[in-house]
Coordinates of C-alpha atoms in Angstrom, one line a residue:
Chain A
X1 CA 4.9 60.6 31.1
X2 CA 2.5 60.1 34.1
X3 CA 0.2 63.2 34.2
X4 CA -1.9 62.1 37.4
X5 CA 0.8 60.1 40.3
X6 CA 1.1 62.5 43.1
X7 CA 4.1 63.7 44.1
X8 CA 6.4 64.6 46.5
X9 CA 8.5 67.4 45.7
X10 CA 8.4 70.8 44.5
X11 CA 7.2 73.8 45.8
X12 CA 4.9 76.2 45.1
X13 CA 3.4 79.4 45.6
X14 CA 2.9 82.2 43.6
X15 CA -0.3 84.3 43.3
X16 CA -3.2 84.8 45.2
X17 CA -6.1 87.4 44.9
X18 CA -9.6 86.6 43.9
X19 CA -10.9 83.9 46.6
X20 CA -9.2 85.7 48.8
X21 CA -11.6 87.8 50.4
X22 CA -13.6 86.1 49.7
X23 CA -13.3 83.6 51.7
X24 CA -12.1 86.5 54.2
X25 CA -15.7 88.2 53.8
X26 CA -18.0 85.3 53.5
X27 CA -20.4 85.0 56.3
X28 CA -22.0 81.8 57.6
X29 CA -25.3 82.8 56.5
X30 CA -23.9 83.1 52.5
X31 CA -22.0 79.6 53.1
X32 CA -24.1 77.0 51.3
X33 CA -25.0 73.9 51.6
X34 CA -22.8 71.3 50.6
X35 CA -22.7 71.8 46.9
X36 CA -24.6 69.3 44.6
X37 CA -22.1 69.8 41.7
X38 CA -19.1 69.6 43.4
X39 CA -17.3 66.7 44.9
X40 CA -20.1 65.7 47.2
X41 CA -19.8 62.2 48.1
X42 CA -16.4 62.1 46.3
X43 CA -14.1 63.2 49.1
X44 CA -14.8 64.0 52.8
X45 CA -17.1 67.2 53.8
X46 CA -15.3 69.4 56.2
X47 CA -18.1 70.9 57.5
X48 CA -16.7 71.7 61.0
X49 CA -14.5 74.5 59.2
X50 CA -15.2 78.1 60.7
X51 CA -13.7 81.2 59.2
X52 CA -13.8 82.8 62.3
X53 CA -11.9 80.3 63.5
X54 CA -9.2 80.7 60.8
X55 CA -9.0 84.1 61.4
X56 CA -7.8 83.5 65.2
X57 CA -5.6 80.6 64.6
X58 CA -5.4 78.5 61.2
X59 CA -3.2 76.3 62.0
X60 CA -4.9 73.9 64.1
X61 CA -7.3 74.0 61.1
X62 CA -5.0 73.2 58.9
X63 CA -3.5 70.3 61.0
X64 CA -6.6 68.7 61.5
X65 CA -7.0 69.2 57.7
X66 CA -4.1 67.0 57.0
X67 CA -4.6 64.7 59.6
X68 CA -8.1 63.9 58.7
X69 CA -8.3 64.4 55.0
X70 CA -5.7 66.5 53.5
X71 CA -8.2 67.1 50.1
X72 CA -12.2 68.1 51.7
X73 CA -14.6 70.2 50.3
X74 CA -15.3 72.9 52.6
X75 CA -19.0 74.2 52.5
X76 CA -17.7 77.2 54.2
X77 CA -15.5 78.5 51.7
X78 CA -16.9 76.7 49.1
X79 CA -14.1 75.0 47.8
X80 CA -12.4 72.0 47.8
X81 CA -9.3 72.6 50.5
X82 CA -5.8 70.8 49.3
X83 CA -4.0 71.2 52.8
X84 CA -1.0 68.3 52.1
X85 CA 2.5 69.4 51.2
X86 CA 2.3 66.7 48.4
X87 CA -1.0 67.7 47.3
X88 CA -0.6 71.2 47.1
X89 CA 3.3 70.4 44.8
X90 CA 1.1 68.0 43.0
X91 CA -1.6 70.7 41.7
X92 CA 1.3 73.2 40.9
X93 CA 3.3 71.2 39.1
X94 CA 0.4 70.3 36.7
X95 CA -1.1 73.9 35.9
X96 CA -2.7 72.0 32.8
X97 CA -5.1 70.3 35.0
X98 CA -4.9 73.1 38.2
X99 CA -5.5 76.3 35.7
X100 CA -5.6 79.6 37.0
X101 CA -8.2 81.0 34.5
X102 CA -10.6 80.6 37.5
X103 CA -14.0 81.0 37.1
X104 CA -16.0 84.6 38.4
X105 CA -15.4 88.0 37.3
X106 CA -14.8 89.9 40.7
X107 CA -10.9 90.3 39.7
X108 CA -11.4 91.1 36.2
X109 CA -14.3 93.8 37.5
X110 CA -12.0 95.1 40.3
X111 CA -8.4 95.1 38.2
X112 CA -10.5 96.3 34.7
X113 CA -8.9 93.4 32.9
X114 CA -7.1 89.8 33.4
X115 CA -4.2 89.8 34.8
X116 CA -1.2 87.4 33.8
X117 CA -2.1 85.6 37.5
X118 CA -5.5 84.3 36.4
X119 CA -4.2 83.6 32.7
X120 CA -2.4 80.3 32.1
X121 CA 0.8 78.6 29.5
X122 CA 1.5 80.3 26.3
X123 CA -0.6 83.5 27.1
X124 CA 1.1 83.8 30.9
X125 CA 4.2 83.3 29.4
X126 CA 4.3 86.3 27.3
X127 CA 3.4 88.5 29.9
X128 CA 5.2 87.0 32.8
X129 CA 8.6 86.9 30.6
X130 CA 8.5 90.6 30.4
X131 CA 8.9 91.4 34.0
X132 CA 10.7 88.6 34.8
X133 CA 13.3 90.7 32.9
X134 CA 14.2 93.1 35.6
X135 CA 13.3 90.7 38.4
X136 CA 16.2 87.9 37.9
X137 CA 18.9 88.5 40.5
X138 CA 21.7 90.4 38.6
X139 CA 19.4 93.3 38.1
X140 CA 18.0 93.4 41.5
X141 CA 21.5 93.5 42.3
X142 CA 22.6 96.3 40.1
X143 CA 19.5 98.5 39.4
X144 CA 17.5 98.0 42.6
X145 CA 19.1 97.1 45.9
X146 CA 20.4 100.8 45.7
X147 CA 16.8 101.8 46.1
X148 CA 16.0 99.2 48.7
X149 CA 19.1 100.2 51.0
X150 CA 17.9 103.9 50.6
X151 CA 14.2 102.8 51.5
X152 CA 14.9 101.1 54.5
X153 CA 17.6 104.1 55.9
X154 CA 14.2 106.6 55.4
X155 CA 12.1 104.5 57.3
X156 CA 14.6 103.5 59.9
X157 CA 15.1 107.1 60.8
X158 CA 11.1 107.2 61.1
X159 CA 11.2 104.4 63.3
X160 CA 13.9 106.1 65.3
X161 CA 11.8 109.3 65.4
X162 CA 8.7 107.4 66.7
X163 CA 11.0 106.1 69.1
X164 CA 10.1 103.0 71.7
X165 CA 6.6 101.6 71.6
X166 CA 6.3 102.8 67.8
X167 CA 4.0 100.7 65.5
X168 CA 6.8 98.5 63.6
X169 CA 3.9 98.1 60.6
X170 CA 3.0 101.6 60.6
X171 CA 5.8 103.7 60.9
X172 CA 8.2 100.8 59.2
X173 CA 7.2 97.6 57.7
X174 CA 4.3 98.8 55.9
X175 CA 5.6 102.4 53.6
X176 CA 9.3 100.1 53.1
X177 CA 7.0 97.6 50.8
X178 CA 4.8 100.0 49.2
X179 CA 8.1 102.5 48.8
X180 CA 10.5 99.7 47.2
X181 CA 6.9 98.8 45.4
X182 CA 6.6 102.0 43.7
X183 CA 10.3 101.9 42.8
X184 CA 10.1 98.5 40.8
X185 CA 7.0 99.7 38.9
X186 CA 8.6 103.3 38.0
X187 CA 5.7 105.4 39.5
X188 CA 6.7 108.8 41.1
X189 CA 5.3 111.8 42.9
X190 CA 3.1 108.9 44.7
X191 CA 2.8 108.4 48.6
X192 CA 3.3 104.9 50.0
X193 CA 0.5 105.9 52.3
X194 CA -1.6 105.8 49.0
X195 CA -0.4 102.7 47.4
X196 CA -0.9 100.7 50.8
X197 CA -4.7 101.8 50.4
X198 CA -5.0 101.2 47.1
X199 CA -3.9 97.7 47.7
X200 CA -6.2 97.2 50.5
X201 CA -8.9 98.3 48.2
X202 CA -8.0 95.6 45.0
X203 CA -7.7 93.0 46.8
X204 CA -11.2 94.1 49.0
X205 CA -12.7 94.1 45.1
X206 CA -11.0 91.2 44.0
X207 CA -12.8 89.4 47.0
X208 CA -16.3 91.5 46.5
X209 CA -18.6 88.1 46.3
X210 CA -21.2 89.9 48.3
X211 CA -20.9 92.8 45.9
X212 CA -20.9 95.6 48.5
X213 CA -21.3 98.7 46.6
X214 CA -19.0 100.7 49.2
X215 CA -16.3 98.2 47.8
X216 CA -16.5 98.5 44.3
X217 CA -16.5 102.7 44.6
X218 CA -13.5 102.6 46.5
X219 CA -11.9 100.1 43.7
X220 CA -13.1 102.4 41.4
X221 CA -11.8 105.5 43.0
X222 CA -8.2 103.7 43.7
X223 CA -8.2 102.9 40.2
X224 CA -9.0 106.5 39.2
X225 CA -6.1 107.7 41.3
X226 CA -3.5 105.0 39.7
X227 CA -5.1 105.6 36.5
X228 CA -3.8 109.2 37.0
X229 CA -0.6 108.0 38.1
X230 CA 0.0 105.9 35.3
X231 CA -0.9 108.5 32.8
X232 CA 2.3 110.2 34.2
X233 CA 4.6 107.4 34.3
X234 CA 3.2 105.6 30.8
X235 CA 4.6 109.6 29.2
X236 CA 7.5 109.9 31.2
X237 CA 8.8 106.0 30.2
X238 CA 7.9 106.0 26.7
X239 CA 10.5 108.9 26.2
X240 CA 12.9 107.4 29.0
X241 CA 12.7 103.8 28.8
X242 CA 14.3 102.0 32.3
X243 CA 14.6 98.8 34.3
X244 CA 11.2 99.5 36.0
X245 CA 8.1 97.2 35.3
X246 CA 5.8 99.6 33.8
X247 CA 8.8 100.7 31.4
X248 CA 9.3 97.2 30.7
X249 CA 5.4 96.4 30.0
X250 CA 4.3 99.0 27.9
X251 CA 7.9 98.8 25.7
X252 CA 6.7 95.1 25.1
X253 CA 3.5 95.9 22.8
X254 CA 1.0 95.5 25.6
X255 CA -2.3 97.0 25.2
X256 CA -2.6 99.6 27.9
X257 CA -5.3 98.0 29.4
X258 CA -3.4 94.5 30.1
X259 CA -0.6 97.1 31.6
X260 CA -2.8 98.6 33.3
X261 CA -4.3 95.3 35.1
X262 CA -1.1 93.8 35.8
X263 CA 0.2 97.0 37.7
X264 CA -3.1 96.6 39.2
X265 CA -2.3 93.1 40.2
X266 CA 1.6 93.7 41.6
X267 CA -0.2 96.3 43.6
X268 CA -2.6 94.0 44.9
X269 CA 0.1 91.4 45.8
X270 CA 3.1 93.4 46.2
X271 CA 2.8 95.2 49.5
X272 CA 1.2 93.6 51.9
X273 CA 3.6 90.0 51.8
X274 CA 7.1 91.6 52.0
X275 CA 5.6 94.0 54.9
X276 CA 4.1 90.7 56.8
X277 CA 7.6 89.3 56.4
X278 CA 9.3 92.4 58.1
X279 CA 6.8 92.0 61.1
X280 CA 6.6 88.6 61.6
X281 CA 10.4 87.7 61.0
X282 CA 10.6 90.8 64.4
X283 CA 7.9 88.8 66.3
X284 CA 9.5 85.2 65.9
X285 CA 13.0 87.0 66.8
X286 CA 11.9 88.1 69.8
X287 CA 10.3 84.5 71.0
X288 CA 13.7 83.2 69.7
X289 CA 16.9 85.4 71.0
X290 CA 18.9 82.6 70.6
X291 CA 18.4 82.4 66.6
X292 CA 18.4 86.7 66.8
X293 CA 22.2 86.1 68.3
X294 CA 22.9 83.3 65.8
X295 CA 21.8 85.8 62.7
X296 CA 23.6 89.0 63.9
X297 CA 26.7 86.7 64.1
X298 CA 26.5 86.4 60.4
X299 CA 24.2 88.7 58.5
X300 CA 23.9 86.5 55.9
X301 CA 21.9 84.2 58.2
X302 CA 19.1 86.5 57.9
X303 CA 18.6 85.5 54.6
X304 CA 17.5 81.6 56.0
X305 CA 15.4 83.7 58.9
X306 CA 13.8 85.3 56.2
X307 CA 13.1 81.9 54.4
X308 CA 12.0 80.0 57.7
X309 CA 9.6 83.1 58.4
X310 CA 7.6 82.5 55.0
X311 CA 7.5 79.0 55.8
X312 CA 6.4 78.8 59.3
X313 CA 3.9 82.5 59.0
X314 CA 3.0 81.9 55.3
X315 CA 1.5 85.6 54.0
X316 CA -0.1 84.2 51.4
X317 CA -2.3 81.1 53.0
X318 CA -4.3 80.1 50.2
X319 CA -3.9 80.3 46.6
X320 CA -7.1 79.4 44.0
X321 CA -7.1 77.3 41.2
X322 CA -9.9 75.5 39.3
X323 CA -9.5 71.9 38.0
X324 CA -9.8 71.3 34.2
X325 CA -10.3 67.5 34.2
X326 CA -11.1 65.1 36.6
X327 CA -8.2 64.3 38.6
X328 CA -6.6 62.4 41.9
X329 CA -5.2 64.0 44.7
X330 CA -3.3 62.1 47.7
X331 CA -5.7 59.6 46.8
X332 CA -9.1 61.6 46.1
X333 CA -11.2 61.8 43.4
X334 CA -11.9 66.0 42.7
X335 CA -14.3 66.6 39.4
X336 CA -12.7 68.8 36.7
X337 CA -14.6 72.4 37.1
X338 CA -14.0 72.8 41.1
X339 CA -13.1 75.4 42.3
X340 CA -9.8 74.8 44.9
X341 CA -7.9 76.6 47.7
X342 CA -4.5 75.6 47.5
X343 CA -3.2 75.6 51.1
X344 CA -0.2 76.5 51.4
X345 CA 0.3 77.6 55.3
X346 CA -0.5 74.0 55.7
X347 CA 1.8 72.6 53.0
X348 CA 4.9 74.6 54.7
X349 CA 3.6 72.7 58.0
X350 CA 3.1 69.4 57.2
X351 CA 5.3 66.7 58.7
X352 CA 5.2 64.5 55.7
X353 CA 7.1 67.0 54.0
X354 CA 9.4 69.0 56.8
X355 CA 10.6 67.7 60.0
X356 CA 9.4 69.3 63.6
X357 CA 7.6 72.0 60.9
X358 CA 5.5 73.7 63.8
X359 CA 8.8 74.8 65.4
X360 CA 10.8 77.9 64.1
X361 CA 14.5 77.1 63.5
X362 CA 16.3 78.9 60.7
X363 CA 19.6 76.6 61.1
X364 CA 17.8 74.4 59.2
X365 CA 19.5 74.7 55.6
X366 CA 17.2 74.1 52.7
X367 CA 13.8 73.5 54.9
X368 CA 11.6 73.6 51.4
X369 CA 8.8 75.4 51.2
X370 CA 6.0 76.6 49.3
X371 CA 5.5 80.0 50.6
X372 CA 6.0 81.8 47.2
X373 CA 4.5 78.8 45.5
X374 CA 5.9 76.6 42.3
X375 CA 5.8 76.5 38.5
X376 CA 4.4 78.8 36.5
X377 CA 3.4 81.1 38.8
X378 CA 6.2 80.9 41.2
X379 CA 6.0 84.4 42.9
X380 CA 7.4 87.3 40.4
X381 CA 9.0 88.9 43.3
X382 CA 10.8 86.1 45.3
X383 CA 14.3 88.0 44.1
X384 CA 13.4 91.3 45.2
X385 CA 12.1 89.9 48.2
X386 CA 15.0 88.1 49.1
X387 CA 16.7 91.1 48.8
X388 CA 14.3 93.6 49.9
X389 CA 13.6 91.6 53.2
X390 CA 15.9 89.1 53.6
X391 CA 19.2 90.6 52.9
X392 CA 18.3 94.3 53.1
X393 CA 15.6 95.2 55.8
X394 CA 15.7 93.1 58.7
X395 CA 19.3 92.5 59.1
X396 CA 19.4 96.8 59.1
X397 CA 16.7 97.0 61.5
X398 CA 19.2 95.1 64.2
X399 CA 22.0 97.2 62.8
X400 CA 20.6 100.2 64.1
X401 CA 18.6 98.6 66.8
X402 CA 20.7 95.8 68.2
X403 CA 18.1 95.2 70.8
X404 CA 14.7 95.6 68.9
X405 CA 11.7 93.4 70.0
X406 CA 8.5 93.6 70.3
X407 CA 6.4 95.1 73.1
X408 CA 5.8 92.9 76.3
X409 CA 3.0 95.9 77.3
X410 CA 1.3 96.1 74.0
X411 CA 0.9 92.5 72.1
X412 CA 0.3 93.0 68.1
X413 CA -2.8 92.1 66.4
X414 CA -2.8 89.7 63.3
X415 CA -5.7 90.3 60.5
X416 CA -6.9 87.6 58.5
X417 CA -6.3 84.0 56.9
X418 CA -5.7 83.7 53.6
X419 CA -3.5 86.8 53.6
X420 CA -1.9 87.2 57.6
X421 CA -0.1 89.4 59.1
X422 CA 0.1 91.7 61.2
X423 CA -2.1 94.6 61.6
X424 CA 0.3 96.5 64.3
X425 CA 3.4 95.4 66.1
X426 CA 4.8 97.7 69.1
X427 CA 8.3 97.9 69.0
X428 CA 10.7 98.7 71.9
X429 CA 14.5 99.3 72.2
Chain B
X1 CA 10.8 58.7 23.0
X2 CA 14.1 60.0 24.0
X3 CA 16.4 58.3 26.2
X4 CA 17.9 60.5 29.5
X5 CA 19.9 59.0 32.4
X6 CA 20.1 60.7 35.6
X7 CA 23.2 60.2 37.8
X8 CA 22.2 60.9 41.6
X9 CA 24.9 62.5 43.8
X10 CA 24.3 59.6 46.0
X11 CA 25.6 56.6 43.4
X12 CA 22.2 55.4 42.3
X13 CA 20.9 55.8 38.7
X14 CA 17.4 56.9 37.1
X15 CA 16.6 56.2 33.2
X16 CA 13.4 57.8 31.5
X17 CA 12.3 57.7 28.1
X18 CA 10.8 61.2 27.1
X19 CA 8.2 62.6 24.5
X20 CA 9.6 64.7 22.0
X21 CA 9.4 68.3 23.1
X22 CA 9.6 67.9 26.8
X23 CA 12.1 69.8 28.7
X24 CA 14.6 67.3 31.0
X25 CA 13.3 69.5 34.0
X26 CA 9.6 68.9 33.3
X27 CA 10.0 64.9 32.9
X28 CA 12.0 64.6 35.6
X29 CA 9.9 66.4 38.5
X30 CA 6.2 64.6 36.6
X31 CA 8.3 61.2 37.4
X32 CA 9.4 61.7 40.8
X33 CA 13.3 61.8 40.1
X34 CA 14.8 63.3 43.7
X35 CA 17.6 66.1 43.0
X36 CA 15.5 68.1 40.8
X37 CA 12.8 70.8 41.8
X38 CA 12.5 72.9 39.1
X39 CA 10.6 75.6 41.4
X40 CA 9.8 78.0 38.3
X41 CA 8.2 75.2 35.9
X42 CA 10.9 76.4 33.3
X43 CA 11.3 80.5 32.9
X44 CA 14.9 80.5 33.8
X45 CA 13.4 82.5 37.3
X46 CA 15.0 80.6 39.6
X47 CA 18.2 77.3 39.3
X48 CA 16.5 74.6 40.5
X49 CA 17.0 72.3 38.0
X50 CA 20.7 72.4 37.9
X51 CA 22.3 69.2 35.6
X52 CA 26.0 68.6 34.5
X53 CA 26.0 67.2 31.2
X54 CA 28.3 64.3 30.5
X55 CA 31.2 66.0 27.8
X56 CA 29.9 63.5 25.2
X57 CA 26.4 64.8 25.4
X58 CA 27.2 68.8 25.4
X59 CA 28.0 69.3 21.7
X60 CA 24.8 68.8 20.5
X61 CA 23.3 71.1 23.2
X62 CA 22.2 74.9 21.7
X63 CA 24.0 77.4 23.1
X64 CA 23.6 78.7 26.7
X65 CA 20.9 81.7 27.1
X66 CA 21.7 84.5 28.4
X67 CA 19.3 83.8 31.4
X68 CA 20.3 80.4 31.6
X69 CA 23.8 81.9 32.2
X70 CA 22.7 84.2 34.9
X71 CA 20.8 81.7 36.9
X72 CA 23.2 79.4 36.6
X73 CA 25.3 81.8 38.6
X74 CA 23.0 81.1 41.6
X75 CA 22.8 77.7 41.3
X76 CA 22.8 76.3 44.8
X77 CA 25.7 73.4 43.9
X78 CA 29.1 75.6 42.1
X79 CA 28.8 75.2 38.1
X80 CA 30.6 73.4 36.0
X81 CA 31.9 73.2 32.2
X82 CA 28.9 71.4 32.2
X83 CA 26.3 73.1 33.6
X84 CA 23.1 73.9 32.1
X85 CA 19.6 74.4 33.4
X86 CA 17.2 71.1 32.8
X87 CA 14.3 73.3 31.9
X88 CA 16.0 74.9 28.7
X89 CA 16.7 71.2 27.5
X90 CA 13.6 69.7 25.3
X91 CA 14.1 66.3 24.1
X92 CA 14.4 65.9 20.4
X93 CA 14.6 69.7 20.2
X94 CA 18.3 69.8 21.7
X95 CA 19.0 66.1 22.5
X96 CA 18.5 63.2 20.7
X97 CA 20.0 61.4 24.3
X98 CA 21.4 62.3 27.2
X99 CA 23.3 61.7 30.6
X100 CA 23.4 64.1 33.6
X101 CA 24.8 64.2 36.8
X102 CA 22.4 65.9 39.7
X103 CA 24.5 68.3 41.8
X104 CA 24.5 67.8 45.5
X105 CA 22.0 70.4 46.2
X106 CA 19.7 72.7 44.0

């Protein structure tokens, strides 16, 4: 068995968290020199990377990242950067060597415990084979596409209300993923309004590297007010057991605290992706009428727009990983014990792996991608979704609004790299 | 080692010999064989890793998981009699040999 030839298939994508902000918050002045322990001298120094820059536009980045060297250690994010479609499949496909118990505590301070994300094999396993119980496709079929169709008909009728020029993420894309969020988990009597800001506030903690103090008490006050929540729900399903996560967690033995953290984490990662999906797959229809007429032809054919959407505007940019052994990527040497960003915006754009991948064309059966990553970690939620977003939201939106796009008046804004979206997106009618 | 020959959809023909344990999924994406992806590294999460046993190779096979049997379902090529997912199969464990065709899509 050859544990170290790079490969070319696969796909990837799965977690996220921790570096994230990171790499979001780090300012030049914290960005050290290039580091003396890791890398230095073994692989190229991207030095010319600017986070400022990735925050405007990553993908010429990220294509000047492949073109140059596809595996650099990048003294601005302090990591060594895997932008190759190859190299990223490589590093999933061998979690013994790519772990995910990466080093630094800011996700177990700002979850209060490990999740399953940063845990790896046997011990993942476990946990990850619970809720992959009510998250294969026949259950999202009969338990919870029920609640998604329901969700989506609320917030259609409050997009319809805010009428044109409405905030598509606001009114729309943004309580849908935090309302068919709360559903999966089994939490009730809880606003979406409030999960979306406890989410923002994990994944600010997750990222705290600066340890801003204002950060950590609003972590600590989110997780106050899901503690509180949880109480409810952890009562309610011990006596009435369901198809919902949390039902499903603390039914499997779990400690309260590891139930805890893992809501924590599908909170951090659950909302913000499906939402950036909604908005983004709205955006590239409007640029594209002539694949918005193909889809409304078929409905179905939302479900490859949805799919082309993750690939081309990948939510989740980066995923972190830190290297056990010494190992060989695309032809460079990394040391065991780096830290690594796992590209994946790049990955889904790189022309090794995908023809014309800068362009958006969803007639394109089977382009592959990593946008909910590969292996072990392969995103929980890539069923629900496909469903949720795919299947369920998008194609209603041109139901009921057959000529939805977005605003010529008002352009949106996006917000940040390693998890992009965006922040508002004017609608019209 | 364990002998397993993959048939490709497109006539040609792959042989690997496999350490005891290993699923047919896992050797077959660590040594490059095309027509497998195995996207979920082996939780019966996804049916990437679609393979039609040859009939003289099945009866030694352990029965078909429940989850294997719903995955299956979405398997990208139809399934077969002989359908199972490569990541549930571990050499030695459930096959002392084997031969598979690769569907024409995962």
């Amino acid at each position: 068995m050859d544990a170290t030839a790079a490969v070319r298939t696969g796909c990837p994508f799965t977690d996220k968290r921790s570096a994230v902000e990171r790499a979001e918050n780090a300012p030049t002045e914290m960005c050290s020199p290039v580091s003396e322990t890791i890398g230095a001298g073994e692989m190229p120094v991207a030095n010319w990377i600017n986070v400022a820059e990735l925050r405007e536009d990553p993908y010429p980045t990220y294509a000047r990242l492949r073109n140059e060297s596809p595996v650099a250690w990048v003294p601005a994010i302090k990591k060594v950067l895997i932008a190759s479609f190859a190299g990223c499949l490589f590093a999933e496909q061998h979690p013994e060597i790519f772990s995910n118990n990466v080093s630094g505590a800011h996700m177990t301070r700002a979850f209060g415990g490990q999740p399953m994300i940063r845990q790896d094999g046997a011990d993942h396993s476990a946990e990850r084979n619970v809720i992959n119980q009510t998250l294969r496709p026949k259950k999202i079929k009969e338990v919870w596409e029920a609640r998604f169709i329901a969700n989506t008909q609320t917030y259609l009728d409050a997009l319809e209300d805010g009428g044109p020029g409405a905030d598509l993420n606001d009114v729309f894309a943004a309580p849908l993923a935090a309302k068919n969020l709360i559903d999966l988990l089994g939490l009730s009597c809880v606003a979406p309004a409030d999960v979306a800001r406890w989410s923002a506030d994990f994944m600010a903690g997750a990222g705290n590297v600066l340890d801003d103090q204002d950060i950590w008490l609003r972590c600590q006050r989110s997780r106050e007010e899901l503690g509180s929540a949880l109480d409810e729900a952890f009562a309610r399903l011990r006596k009435n057991p369901d198809d919902s996560i949390i039902s499903l967690l603390i039914h499997s033995g779990m400690p309260e605290e590891s139930v805890r953290a893992n809501v924590t984490l599908t909170i951090s990662g659950g909302v913000s992706e499906p939402q950036h999906i909604m908005t983004s797959s709205v955006s590239l229809l409007t640029q594209h009428p002539e694949f918005l007429s193909w889809a409304q032809e078929e409905p179905t054919r939302f479900e490859q727009v949805f799919q082309e959407t993750l690939r081309l505007q990948s939510p989740i940019a980066m995923i972190t990983r830190e290297t056990t052994t010494d190992t060989e990527v695309d032809g460079f040497r990394i040391p065991g014990g780096s830290q690594i960003g796992l590209l994946l915006a790049s990955a889904n754009r790189d022309v090794l792996a995908i023809e014309n991948p800068d362009e958006f064309d969803p007639t394109h059966e089977a382009r592959r991608h990593l946008g909910f990553g590969s292996g072990d970690h392969l995103c929980a939620g890539k069923w629900a979704a496909e469903a949720a977003v795919g299947r369920i939201a998008v194609p209603a939106l041109y139901e009921r609004f057959p000529t939805l796009r977005t605003d010529p008046a008002h352009p949106g804004t996006w917000n940040g790299w390693v998890f992009r979206g965006f922040s508002s997106l004017p609608v019209v009618w | 080692m364990i002998s397993a020959t993959f048939n490709h959809p497109e006539g040609t023909t792959d042989t690997l010999q496999i350490d005891p344990g290993v699923s047919l999924m896992k050797a077959a994406v660590l040594n490059g064989i095309g027509n497998i992806i195995g996207e979920c590294g082996g939780q019966a999460m996804c049916a990437t890793c679609h393979v039609l046993v040859q009939p003289e190779y099945r009866d030694q096979l352990p029965p078909l998981g429940e989850d294997e049997d719903e995955m299956l379902d979405c398997a990208a090529t139809e399934r077969t009699e002989g359908s199972r997912l490569g990541c549930q199969l571990k050499a030695g464990e459930h096959f002392s040999a084997i031969e598979v065709d690769l569907p024409e899509a995962q």
